[in-house]
PDB file of C-alpha atoms in Angstrom:
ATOM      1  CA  UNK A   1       1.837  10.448  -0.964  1.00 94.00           C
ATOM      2  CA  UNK A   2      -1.575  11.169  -0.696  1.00 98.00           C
ATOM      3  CA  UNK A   3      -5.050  11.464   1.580  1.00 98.00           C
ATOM      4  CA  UNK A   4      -8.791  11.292   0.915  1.00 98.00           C
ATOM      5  CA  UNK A   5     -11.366  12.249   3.427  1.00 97.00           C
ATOM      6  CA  UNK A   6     -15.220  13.329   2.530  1.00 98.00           C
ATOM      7  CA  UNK A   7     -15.767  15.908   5.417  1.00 97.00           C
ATOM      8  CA  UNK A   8     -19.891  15.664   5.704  1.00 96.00           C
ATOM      9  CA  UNK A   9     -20.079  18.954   7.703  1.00 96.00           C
ATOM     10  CA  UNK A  10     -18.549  20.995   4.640  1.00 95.00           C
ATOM     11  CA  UNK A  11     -20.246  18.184   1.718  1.00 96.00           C
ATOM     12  CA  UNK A  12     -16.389  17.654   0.338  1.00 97.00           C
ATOM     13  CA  UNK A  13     -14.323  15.654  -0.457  1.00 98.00           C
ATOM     14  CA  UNK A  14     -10.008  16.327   0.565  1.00 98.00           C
ATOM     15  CA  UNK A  15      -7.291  15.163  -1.029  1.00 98.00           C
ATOM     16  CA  UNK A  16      -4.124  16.005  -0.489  1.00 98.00           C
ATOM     17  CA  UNK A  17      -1.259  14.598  -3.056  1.00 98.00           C
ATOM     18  CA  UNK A  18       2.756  15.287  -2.877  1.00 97.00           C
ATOM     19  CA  UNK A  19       5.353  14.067  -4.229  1.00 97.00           C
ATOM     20  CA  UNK A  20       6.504  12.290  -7.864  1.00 97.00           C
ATOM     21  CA  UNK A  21       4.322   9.508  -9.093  1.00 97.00           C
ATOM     22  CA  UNK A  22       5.068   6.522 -10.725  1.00 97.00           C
ATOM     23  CA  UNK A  23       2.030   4.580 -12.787  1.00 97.00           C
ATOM     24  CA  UNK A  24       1.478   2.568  -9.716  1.00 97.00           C
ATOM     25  CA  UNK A  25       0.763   4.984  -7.393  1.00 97.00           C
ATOM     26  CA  UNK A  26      -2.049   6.617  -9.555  1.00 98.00           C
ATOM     27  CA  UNK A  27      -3.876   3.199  -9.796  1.00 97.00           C
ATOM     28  CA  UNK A  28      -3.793   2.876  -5.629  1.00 97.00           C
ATOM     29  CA  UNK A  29      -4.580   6.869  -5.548  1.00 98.00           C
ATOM     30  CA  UNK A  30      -7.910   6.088  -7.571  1.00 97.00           C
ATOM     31  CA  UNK A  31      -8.882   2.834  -5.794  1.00 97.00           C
ATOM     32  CA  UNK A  32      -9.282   5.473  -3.047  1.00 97.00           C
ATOM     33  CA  UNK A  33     -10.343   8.503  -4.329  1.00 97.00           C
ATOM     34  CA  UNK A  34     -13.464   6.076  -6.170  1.00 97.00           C
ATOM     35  CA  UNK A  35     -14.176   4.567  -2.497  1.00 97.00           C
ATOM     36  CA  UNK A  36     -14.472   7.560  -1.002  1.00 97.00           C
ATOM     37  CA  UNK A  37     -16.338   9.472  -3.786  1.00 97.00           C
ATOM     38  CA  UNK A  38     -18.905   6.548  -3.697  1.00 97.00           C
ATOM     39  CA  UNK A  39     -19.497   7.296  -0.106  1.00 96.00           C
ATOM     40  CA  UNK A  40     -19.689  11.003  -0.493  1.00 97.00           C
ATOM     41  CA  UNK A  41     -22.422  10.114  -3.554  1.00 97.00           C
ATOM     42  CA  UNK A  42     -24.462   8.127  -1.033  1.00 97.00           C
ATOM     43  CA  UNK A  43     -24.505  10.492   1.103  1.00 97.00           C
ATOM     44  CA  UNK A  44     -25.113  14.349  -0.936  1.00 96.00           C
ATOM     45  CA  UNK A  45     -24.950  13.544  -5.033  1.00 96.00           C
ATOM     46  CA  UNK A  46     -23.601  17.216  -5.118  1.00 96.00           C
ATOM     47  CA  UNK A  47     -20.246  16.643  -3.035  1.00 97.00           C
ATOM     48  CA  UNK A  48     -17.521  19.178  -3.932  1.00 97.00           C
ATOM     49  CA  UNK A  49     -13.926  18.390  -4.151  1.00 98.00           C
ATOM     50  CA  UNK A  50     -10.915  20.202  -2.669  1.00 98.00           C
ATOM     51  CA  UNK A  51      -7.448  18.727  -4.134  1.00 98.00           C
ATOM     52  CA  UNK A  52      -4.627  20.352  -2.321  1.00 98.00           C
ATOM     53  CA  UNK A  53      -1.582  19.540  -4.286  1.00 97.00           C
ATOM     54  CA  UNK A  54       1.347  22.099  -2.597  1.00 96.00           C
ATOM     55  CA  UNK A  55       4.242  19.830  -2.790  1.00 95.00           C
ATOM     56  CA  UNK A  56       2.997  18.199  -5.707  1.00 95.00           C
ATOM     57  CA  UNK A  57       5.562  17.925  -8.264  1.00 93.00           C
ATOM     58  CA  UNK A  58       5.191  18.424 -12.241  1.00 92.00           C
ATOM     59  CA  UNK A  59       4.759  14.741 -12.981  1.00 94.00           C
ATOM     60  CA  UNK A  60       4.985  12.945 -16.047  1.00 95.00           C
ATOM     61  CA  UNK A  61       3.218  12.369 -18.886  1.00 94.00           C
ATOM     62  CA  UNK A  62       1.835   9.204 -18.238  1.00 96.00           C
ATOM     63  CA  UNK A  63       0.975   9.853 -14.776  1.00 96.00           C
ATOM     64  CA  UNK A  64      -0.586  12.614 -15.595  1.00 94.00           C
ATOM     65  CA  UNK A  65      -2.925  11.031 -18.116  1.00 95.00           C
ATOM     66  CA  UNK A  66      -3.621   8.724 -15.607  1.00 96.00           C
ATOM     67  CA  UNK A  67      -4.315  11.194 -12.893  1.00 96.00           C
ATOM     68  CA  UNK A  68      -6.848  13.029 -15.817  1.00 94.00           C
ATOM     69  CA  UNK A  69      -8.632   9.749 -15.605  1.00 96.00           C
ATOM     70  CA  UNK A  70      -9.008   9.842 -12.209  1.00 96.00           C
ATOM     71  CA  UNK A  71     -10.595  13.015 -12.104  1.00 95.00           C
ATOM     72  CA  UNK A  72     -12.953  12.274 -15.213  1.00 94.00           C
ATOM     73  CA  UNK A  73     -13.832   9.469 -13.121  1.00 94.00           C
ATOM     74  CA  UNK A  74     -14.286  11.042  -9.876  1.00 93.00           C
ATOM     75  CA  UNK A  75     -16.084  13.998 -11.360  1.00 96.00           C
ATOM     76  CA  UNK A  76     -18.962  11.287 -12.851  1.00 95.00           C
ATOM     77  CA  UNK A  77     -20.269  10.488  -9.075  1.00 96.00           C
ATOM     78  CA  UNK A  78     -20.891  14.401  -8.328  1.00 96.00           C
ATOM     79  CA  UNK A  79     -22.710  17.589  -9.819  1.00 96.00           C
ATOM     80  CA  UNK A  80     -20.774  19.588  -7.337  1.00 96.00           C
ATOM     81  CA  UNK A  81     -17.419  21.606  -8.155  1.00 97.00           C
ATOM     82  CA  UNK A  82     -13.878  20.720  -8.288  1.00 97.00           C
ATOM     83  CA  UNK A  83     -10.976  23.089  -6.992  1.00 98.00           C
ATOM     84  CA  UNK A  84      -7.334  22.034  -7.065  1.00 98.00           C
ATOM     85  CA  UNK A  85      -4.625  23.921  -5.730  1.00 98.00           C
ATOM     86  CA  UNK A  86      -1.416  23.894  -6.995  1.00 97.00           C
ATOM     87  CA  UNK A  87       1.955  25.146  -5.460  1.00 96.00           C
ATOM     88  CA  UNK A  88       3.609  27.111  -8.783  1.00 95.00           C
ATOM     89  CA  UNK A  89       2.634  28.747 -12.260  1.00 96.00           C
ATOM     90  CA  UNK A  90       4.101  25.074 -13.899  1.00 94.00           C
ATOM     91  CA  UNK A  91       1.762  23.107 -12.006  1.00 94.00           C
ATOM     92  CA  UNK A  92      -1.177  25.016 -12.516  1.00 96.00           C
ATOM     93  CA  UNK A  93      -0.220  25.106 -16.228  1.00 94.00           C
ATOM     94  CA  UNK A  94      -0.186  21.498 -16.541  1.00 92.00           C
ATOM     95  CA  UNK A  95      -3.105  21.059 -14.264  1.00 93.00           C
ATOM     96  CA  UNK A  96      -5.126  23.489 -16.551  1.00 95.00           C
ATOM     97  CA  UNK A  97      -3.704  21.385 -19.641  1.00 93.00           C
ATOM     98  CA  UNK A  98      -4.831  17.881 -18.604  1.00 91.00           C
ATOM     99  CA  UNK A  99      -7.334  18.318 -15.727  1.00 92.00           C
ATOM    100  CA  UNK A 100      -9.775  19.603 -18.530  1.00 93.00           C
ATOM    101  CA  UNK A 101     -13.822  19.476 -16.874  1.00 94.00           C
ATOM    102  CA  UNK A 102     -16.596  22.375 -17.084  1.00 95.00           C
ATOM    103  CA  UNK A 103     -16.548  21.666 -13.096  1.00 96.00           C
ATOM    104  CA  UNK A 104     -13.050  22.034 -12.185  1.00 97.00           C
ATOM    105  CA  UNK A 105     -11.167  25.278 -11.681  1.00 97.00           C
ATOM    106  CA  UNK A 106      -7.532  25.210 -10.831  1.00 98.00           C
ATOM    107  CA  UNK A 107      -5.793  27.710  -8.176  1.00 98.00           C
ATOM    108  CA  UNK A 108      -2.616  28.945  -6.605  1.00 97.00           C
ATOM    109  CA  UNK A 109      -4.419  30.097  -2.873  1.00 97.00           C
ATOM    110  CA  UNK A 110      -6.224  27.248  -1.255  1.00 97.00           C
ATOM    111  CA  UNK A 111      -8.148  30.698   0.516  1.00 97.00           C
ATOM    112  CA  UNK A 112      -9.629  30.992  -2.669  1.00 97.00           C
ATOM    113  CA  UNK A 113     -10.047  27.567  -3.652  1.00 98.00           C
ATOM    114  CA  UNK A 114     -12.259  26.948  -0.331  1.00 96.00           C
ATOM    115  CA  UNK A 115     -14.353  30.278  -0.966  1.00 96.00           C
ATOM    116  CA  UNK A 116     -15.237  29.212  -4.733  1.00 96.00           C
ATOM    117  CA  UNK A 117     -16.310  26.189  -3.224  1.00 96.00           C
ATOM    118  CA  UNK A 118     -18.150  28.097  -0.658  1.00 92.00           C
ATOM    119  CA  UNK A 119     -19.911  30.340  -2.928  1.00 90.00           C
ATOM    120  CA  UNK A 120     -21.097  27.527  -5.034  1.00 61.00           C
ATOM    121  CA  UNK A 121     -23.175  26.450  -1.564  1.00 54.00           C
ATOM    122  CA  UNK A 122     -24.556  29.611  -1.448  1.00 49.00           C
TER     123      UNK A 122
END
């Protein structure tokens, strides 16, 4: 349901997320998405983040208040940038709704999620 990796070479942090959620899922999700954010911190303070959420389904409510948490959380432990990408219009409208951060900018193309990231380097 989901994968975290901080790639040092490129100074981000990958996750990948699918599926439907349940409560319990979010709460192992940010038990490792915090562990691996901690180590990315150690290493560069300005990590960025890459979420690639294709098959990602519209969840609900509560998990995505939860996940909103999550990303407050995880966005703490950096100064870099956030992209998420998305799979249809509906997600990225709820993403934009709840996934609310002056750092985080939500797309359909994971091409241009991974040059906004890019640029930001630059």
């Amino acid at each position: 349901m989901f994968k975290v990796d901080y790639d040092r070479a490129a100074n981000c942090l990958n996750i990948a997320v699918k599926g439907f959620w349940k409560p319990e899922e979010v709460a192992l999700f940010a038990k490792e998405v915090g562990l691996k954010a901690r180590t990315a911190r150690a290493i560069r303070r300005d990590f960025n983040v890459c979420v690639e959420s294709l098959e990602f389904q519209v969840q609900a409510m509560d998990v995505a208040k939860l996940l909103t948490e999550v990303m407050r959380g995880g966005m703490a432990l950096t100064t870099g940038r956030a992209a998420v990408v998305v799979g249809s219009q509906l997600n990225k409208a709820q993403a934009e709704r709840t996934l609310v951060h002056p750092s985080v900018r939500i797309f359909l193309s994971t091409g241009k999620a991974r040059e906004w990231l890019a640029a930001v380097e630059s």
